[in-house]
Coordinates of C-alpha atoms and ligand atoms in Angstrom, one line a residue:
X108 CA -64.0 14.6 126.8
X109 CA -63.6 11.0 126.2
X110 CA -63.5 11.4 122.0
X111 CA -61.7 8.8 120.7
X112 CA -64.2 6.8 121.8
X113 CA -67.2 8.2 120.7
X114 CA -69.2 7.6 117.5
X115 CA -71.6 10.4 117.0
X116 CA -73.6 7.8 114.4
X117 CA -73.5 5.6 116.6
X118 CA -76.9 5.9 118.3
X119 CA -76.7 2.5 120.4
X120 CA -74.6 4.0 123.2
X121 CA -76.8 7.4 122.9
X122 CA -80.4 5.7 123.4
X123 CA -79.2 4.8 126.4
X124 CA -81.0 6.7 129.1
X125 CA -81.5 4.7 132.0
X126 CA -84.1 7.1 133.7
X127 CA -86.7 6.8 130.0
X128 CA -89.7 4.9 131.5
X129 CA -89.5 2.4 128.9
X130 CA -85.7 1.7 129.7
X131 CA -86.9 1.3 133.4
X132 CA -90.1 -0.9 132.2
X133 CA -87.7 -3.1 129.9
X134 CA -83.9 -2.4 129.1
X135 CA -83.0 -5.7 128.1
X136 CA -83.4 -5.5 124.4
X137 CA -81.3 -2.1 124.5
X138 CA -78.6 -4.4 126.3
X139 CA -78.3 -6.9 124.0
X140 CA -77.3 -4.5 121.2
X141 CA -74.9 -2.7 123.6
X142 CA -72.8 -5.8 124.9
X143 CA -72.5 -7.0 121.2
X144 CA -71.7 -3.4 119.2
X145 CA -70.4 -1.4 122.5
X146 CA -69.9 -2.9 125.6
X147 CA -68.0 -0.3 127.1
X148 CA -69.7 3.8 126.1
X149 CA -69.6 6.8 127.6
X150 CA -72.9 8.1 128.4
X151 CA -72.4 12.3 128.2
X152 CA -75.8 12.7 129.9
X153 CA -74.6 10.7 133.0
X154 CA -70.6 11.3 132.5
X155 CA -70.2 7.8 133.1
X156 CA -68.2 4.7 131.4
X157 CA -71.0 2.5 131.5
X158 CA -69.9 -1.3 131.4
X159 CA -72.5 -3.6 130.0
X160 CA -70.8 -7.2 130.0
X161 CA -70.3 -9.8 132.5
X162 CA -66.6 -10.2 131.7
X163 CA -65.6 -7.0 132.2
X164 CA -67.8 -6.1 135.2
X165 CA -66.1 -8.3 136.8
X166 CA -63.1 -7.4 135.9
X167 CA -64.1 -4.2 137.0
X168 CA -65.1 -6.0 140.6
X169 CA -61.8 -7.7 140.8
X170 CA -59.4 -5.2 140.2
X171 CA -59.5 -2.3 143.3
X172 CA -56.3 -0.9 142.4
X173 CA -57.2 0.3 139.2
X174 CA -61.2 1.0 139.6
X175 CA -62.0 2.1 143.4
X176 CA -64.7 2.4 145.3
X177 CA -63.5 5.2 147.5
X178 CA -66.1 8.3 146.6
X179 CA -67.6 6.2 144.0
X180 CA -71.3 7.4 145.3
X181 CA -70.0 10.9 146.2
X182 CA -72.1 13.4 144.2
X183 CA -70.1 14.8 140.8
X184 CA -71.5 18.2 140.5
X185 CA -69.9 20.4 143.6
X186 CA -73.4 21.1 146.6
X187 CA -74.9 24.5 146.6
X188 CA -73.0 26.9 148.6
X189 CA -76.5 26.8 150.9
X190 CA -75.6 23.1 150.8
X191 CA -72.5 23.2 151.9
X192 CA -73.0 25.4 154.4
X193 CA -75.7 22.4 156.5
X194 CA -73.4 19.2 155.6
X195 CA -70.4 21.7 157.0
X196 CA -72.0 20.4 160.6
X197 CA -71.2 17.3 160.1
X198 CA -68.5 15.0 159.1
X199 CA -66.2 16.3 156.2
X200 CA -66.5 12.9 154.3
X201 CA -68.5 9.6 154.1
X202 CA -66.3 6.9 155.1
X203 CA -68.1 3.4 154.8
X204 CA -67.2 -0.2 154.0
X205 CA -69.1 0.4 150.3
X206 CA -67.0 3.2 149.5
X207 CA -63.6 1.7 150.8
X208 CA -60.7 0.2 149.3
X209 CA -58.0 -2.0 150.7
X210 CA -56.8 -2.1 153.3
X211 CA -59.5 -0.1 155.2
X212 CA -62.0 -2.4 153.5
X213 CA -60.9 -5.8 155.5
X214 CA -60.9 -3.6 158.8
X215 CA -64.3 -2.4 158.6
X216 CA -65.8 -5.4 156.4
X217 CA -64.2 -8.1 159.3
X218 CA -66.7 -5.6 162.0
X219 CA -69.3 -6.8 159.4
X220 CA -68.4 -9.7 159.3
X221 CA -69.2 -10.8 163.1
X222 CA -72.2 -8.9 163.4
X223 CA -73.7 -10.2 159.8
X224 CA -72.7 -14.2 160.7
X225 CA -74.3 -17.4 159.6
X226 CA -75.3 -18.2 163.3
X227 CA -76.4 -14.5 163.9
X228 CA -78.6 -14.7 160.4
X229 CA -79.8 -17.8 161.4
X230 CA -80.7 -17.1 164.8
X231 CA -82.9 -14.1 163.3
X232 CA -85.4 -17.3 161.8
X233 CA -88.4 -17.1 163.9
X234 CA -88.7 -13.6 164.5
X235 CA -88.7 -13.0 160.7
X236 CA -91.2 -15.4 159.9
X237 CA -93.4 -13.9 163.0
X238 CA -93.0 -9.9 161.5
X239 CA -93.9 -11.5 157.8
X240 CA -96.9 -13.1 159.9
X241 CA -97.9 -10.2 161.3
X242 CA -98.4 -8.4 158.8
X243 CA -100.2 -10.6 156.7
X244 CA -102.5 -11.1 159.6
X245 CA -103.7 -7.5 159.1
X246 CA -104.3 -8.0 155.2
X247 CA -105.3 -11.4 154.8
X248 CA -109.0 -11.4 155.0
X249 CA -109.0 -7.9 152.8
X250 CA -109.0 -9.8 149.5
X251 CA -106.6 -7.4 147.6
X252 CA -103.9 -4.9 148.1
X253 CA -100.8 -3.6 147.6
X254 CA -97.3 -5.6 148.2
X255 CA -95.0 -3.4 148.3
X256 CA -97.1 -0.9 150.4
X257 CA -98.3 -3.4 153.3
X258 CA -95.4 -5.8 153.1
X259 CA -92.5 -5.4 150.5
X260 CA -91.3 -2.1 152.3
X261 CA -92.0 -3.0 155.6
X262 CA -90.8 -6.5 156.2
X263 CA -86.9 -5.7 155.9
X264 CA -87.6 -2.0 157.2
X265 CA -88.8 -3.8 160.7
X266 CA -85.6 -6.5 160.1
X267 CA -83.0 -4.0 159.6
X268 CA -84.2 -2.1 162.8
X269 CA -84.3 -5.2 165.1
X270 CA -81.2 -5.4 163.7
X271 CA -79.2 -2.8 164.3
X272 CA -81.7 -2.6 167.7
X273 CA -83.4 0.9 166.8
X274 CA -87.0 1.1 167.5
X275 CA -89.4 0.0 164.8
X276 CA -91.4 3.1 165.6
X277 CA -88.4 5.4 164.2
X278 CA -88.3 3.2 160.2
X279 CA -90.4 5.9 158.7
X280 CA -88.4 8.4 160.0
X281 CA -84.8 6.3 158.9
X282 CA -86.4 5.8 155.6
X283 CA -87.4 9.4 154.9
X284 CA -83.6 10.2 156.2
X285 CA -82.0 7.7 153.8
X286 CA -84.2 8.9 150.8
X287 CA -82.1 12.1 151.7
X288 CA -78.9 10.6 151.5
X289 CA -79.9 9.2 148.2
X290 CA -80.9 12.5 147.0
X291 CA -77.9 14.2 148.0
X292 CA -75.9 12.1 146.1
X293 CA -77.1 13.2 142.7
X294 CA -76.9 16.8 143.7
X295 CA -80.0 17.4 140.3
X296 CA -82.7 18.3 143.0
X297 CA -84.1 21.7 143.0
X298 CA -81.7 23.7 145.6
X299 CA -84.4 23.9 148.4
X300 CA -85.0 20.4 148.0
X301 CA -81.4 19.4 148.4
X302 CA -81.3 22.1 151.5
X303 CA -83.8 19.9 153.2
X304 CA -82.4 16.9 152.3
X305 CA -78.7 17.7 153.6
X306 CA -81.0 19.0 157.1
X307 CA -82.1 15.3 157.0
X308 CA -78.7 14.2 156.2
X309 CA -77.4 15.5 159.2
X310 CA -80.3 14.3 161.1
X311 CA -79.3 10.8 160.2
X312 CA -75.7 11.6 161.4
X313 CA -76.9 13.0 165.2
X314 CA -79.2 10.2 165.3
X315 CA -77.2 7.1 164.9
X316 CA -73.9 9.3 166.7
X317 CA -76.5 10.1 169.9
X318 CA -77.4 6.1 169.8
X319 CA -73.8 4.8 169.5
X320 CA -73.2 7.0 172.5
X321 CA -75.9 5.6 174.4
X322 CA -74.1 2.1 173.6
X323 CA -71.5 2.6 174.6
X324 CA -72.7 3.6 178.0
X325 CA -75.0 0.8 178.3
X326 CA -74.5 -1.9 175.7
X327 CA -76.9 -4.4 174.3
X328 CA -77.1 -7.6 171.8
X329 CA -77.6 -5.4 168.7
X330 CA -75.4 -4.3 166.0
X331 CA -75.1 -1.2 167.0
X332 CA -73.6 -2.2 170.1
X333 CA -71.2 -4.0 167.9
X334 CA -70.4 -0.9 165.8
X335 CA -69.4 1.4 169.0
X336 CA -65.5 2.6 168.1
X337 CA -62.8 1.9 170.7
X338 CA -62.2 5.1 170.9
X339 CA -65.6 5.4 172.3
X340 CA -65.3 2.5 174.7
X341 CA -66.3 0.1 172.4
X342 CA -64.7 -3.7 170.6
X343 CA -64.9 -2.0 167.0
X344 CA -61.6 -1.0 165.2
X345 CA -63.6 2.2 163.4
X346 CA -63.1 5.8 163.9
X347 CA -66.3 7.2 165.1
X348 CA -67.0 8.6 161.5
X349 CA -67.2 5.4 160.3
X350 CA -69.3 4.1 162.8
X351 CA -72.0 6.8 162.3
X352 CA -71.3 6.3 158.2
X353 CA -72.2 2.3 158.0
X354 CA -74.9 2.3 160.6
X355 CA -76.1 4.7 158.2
X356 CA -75.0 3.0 155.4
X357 CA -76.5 -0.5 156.0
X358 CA -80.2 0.7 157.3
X359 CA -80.4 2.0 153.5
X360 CA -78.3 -1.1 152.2
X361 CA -80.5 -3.4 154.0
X362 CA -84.0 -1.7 153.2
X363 CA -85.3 -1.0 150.1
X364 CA -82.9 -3.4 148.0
X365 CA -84.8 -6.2 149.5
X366 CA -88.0 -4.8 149.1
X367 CA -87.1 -4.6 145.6
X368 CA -86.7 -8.3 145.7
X369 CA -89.7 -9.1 147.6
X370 CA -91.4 -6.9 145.2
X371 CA -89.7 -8.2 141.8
X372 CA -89.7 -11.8 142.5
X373 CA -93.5 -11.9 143.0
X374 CA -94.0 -9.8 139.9
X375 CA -92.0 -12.5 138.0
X376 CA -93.7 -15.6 139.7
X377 CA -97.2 -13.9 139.4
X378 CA -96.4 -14.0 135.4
X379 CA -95.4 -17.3 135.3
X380 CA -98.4 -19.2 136.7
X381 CA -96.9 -22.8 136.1
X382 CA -93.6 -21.6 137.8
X383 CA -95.5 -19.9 140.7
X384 CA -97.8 -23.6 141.2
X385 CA -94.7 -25.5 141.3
X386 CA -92.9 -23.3 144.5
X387 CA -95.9 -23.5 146.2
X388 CA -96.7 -27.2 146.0
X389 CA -92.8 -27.6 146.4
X390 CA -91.2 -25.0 148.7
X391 CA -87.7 -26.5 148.6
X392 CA -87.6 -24.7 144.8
X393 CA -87.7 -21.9 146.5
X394 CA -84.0 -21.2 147.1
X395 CA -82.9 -21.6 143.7
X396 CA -86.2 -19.5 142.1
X397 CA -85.0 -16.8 144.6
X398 CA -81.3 -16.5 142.6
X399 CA -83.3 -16.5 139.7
X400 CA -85.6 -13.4 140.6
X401 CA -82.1 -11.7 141.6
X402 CA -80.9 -12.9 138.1
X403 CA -83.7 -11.7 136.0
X404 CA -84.7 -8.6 138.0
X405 CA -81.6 -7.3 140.0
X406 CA -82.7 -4.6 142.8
X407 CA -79.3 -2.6 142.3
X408 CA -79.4 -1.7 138.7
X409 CA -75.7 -0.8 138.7
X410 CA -72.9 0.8 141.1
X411 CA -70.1 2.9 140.7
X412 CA -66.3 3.3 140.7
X413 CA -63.8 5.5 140.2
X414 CA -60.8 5.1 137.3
X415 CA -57.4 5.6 139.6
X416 CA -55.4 5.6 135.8
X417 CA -55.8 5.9 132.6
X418 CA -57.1 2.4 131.6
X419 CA -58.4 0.2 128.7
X420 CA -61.4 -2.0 129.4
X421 CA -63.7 -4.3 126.6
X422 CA -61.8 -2.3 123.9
X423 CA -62.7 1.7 125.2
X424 CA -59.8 4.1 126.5
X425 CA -60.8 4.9 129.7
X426 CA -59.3 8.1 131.3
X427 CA -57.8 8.3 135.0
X428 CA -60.4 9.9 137.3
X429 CA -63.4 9.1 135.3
X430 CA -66.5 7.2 136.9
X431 CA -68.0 3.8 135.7
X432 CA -70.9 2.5 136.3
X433 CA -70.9 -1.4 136.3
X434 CA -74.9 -2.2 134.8
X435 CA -75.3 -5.6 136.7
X436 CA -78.5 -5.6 134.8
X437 CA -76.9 -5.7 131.6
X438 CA -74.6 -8.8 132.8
X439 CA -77.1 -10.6 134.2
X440 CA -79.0 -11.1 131.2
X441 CA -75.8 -11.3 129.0
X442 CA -76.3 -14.3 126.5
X443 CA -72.4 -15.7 127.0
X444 CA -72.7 -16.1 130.4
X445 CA -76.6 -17.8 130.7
X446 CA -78.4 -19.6 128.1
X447 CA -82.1 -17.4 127.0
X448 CA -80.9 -14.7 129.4
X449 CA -84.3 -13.3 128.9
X450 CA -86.3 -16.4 130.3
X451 CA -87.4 -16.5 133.9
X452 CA -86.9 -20.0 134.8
X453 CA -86.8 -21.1 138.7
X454 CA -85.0 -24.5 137.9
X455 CA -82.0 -22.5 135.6
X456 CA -79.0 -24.8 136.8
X457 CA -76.3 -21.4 137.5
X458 CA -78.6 -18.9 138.1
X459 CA -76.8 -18.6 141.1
X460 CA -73.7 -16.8 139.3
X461 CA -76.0 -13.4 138.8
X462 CA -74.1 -10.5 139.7
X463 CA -77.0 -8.7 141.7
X464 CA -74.8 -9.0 145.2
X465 CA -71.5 -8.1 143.3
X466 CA -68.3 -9.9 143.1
X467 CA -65.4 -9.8 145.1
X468 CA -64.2 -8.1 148.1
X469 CA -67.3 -6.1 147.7
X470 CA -69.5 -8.9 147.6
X471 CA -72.8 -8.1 149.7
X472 CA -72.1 -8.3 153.3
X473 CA -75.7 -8.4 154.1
X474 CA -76.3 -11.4 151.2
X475 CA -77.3 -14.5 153.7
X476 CA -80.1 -11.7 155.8
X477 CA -81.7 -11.1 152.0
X478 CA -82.1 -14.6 150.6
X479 CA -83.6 -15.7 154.6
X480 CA -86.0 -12.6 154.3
X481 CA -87.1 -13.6 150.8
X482 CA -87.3 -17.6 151.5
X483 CA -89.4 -17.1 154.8
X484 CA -91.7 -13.9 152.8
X485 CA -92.6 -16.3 149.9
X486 CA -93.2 -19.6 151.5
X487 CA -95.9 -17.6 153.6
X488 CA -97.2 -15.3 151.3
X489 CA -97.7 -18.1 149.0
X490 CA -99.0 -20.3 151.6
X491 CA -101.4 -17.9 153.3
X492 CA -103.1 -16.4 149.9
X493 CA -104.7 -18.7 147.6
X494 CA -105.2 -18.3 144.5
X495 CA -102.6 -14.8 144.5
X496 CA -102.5 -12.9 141.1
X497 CA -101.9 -9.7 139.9
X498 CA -104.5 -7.3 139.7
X499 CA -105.9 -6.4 136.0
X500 CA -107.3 -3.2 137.4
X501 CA -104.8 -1.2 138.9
X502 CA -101.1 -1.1 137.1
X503 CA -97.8 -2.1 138.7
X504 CA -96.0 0.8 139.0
X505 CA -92.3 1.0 139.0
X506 CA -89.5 3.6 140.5
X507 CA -87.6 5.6 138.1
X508 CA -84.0 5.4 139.8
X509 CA -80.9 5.6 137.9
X510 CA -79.0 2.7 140.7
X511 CA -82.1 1.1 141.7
X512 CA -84.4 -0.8 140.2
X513 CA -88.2 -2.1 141.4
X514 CA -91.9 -1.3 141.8
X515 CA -94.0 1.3 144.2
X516 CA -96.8 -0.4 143.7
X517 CA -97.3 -4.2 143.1
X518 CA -101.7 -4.7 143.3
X519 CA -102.3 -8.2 143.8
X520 CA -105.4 -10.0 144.4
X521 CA -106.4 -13.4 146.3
X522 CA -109.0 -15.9 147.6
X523 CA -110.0 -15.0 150.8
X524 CA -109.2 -18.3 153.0
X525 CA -112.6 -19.8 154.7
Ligands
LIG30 C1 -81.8 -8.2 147.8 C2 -81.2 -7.5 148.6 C3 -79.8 -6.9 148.4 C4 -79.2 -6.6 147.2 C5 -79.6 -6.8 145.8 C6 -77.9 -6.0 147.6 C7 -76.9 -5.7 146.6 C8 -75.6 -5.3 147.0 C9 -74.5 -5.1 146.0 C10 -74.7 -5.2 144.5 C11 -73.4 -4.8 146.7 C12 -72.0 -4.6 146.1 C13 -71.7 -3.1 145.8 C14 -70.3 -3.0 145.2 O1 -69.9 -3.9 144.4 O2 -69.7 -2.0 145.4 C15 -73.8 -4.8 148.1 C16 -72.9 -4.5 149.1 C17 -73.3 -4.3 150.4 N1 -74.6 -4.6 150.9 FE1 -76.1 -5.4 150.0 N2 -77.8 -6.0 148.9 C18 -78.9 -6.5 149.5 C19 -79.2 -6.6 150.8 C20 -78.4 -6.1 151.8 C21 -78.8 -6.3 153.2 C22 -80.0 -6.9 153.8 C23 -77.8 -5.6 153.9 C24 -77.6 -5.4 155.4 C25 -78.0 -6.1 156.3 C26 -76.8 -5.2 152.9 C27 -75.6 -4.5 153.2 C28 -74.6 -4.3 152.3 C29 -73.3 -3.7 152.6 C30 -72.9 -3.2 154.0 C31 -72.5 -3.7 151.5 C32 -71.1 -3.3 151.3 C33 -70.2 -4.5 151.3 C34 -68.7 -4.2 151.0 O3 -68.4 -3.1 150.5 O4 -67.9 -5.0 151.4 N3 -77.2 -5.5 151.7 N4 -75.1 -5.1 148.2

């Protein structure tokens, strides 16, 4: 137990409680007092070193000798024996490029790094803008709805599929799958909840393993295609665990963060009408609001790594082996780094420094896809529904999750065009 550098009086570091709805509504204020009285805590509810400033979360970031991201997402508590027994089927460990260190890292992040590239992002242009078309055709003329529910969630669920070249048809079924994985990592679930989440788990795992076999038999312009090990015939330089792991990996990775944003970012411009009139009479703001909205609202709340030795960091004694969990949150609203953190403002001149894709080697692979998804889902929506607001009569609601962070529901209202 961390003691020397706990303060049982001091009640800062214990209000925090990142799951409290009005922590998920608004932790900002919470924040401020933490990065100025103690910007490093442990949190005994969590067992985590919880690291609140910009500085030092990207110290954090920089350094992957001494904080690692190997088993940084791995569940703490040890699975129910019935558990246990299901993931026993599959693979002994989860081996992606998130939860890598050097060297491993460059070999799998450089696999990335073809099939993620400018030209490839680029190229995906009109077929984004004809999905996000699509499916405002079949809402358009209703008048009001819900954003994340006919859009938000499905626009990058469609985009991560074309992507990696798995039938839309199956996105219901990855996204039930990856709310598994999710699951399984915090290992608080009732036990027959987490028994049928480690059945999906293992799902996932045959699924993408059947399809990379299939690829490798008959290739095709997808990523998968591009994932296939050599050791199953394949270009990639990954065992076949690690193929299965980050095809895995990225559908969640890909998914719901950027729903998040989609979701989020309207939220923030539907609250700030003058800002919201000026990107849609002048859609060349839009790339620099879109930083903003990553600034202000971050879809990844925080993420995790492990202490390799015993360590100091903004003044706290951290020990070897324990967890921390970098709050980009906290360090995106942190008042040395951006002037009125708290202020949404689409023309703030470094908004663009956020820390909502990370920092260094870690930096989001999949960074270039999200900003394209969220320029081409605004200029439309805003475009194609006049007069857009939020609706007074139905409440946003948010998700209560300890990494991420945006709404279920989003009711919005409109003109319907002539
Ligand atoms: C707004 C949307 C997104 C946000 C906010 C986001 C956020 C992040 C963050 C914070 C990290 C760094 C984690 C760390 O420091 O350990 C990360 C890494 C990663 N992201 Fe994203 N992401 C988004 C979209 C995407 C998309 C669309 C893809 C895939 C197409 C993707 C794939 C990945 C992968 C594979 C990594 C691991 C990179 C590495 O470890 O080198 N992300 N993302």
């Amino acid at each position: 137990m961390p003691s020397q550098n706990m303060h049982p009086e001091d009640d800062v570091a214990a209000a925090f409680n990142p799951m409290a709805p009005e922590q998920i509504e608004n932790p900002y204020p919470l924040y401020t007092r933490l990065r100025q009285e103690r910007p490093v805590f442990y949190s005994p509810m969590l067992d985590l070193w919880v690291v609140t400033r910009y500085a030092d979360i990207s110290e954090v970031e920089k350094d992957t000798e001494r904080f690692s991201s190997v088993g940084a997402l791995d569940a703490r508590a040890e699975p129910h024996p019935q558990v246990r027994d299901i993931l026993k089927q599959g693979y002994p460990q989860f081996l992606s490029l998130v939860q890598s260190d050097p060297p491993d890292h460059a070999r799998m992040r450089a696999v990335f790094g073809r099939a993620l590239s400018p030209q490839r992002i680029a190229a995906m242009e009109p077929s984004i803008r004809a999905t996000a078309n699509g499916l405002i055709d079949g809402f358009v003329r209703d008048g009001q709805g819900d954003l994340i529910q006919q859009f938000a969630f499905a626009l990058p669920g469609f985009v991560i599929c074309d992507l990696l070249g798995v039938p839309r048809s199956d996105m219901q079924q990855l996204k039930g799958w990856s709310d598994d994985k999710t699951l399984l990592m915090s290992a608080t679930a009732p036990i027959a909840q987490q028994v049928e989440s480690a059945h999906g788990f293992i799902a996932m795992e045959r699924y993408f393993k059947e399809l990379l076999q299939a690829r490798s038999r008959k290739p095709r312009e997808d990523l998968l295609t591009m994932l296939v090990p050599q050791s199953m015939g394949g270009t990639a330089p990954l065992s076949e665990q690690e193929a299965v792991c980050n095809a895995m990996d990225l559908f969640s990775a890909g998914h719901e963060t950027t729903t998040s944003l989609l979701g989020g970012g309207m939220w923030l411009l539907l609250e700030s009408p003058e800002q919201l009139k000026a990107v849609r009479e002048d859609p060349t703001l839009l790339p620099n609001a879109i930083e903003e909205m990553l600034r202000k609202e971050p879809p990844v709340r925080g993420f995790f790594r492990q202490v390799t030795r015993d360590t100091t960091l903004g003044g706290a004694s951290l020990p070897k082996g324990a967890r921390t969990f970098i709050l980009y949150e906290s360090g995106n609203h942190d008042e040395t780094r951006f002037s009125e953190p708290d202020r949404f403002d689409i023309r703030r001149a470094d908004a663009k420094n956020h820390l909502a894709f990370g920092k260094g080697i870690h930096f989001c692979v999949g960074a270039a896809l999200a900003r394209l998804e969220a320029r081409i889902a605004f200029e439309l929506l805003l475009q194609r529904l006049p007069n857009l607001r939020l609706r007074t009569d139905e409440p946003a609601v948010r998700r209560p999750y300890l990494m991420l962070r945006g709404f279920e529901h989003l009711p919005i209202a409109w003109d319907v065009p002539a």
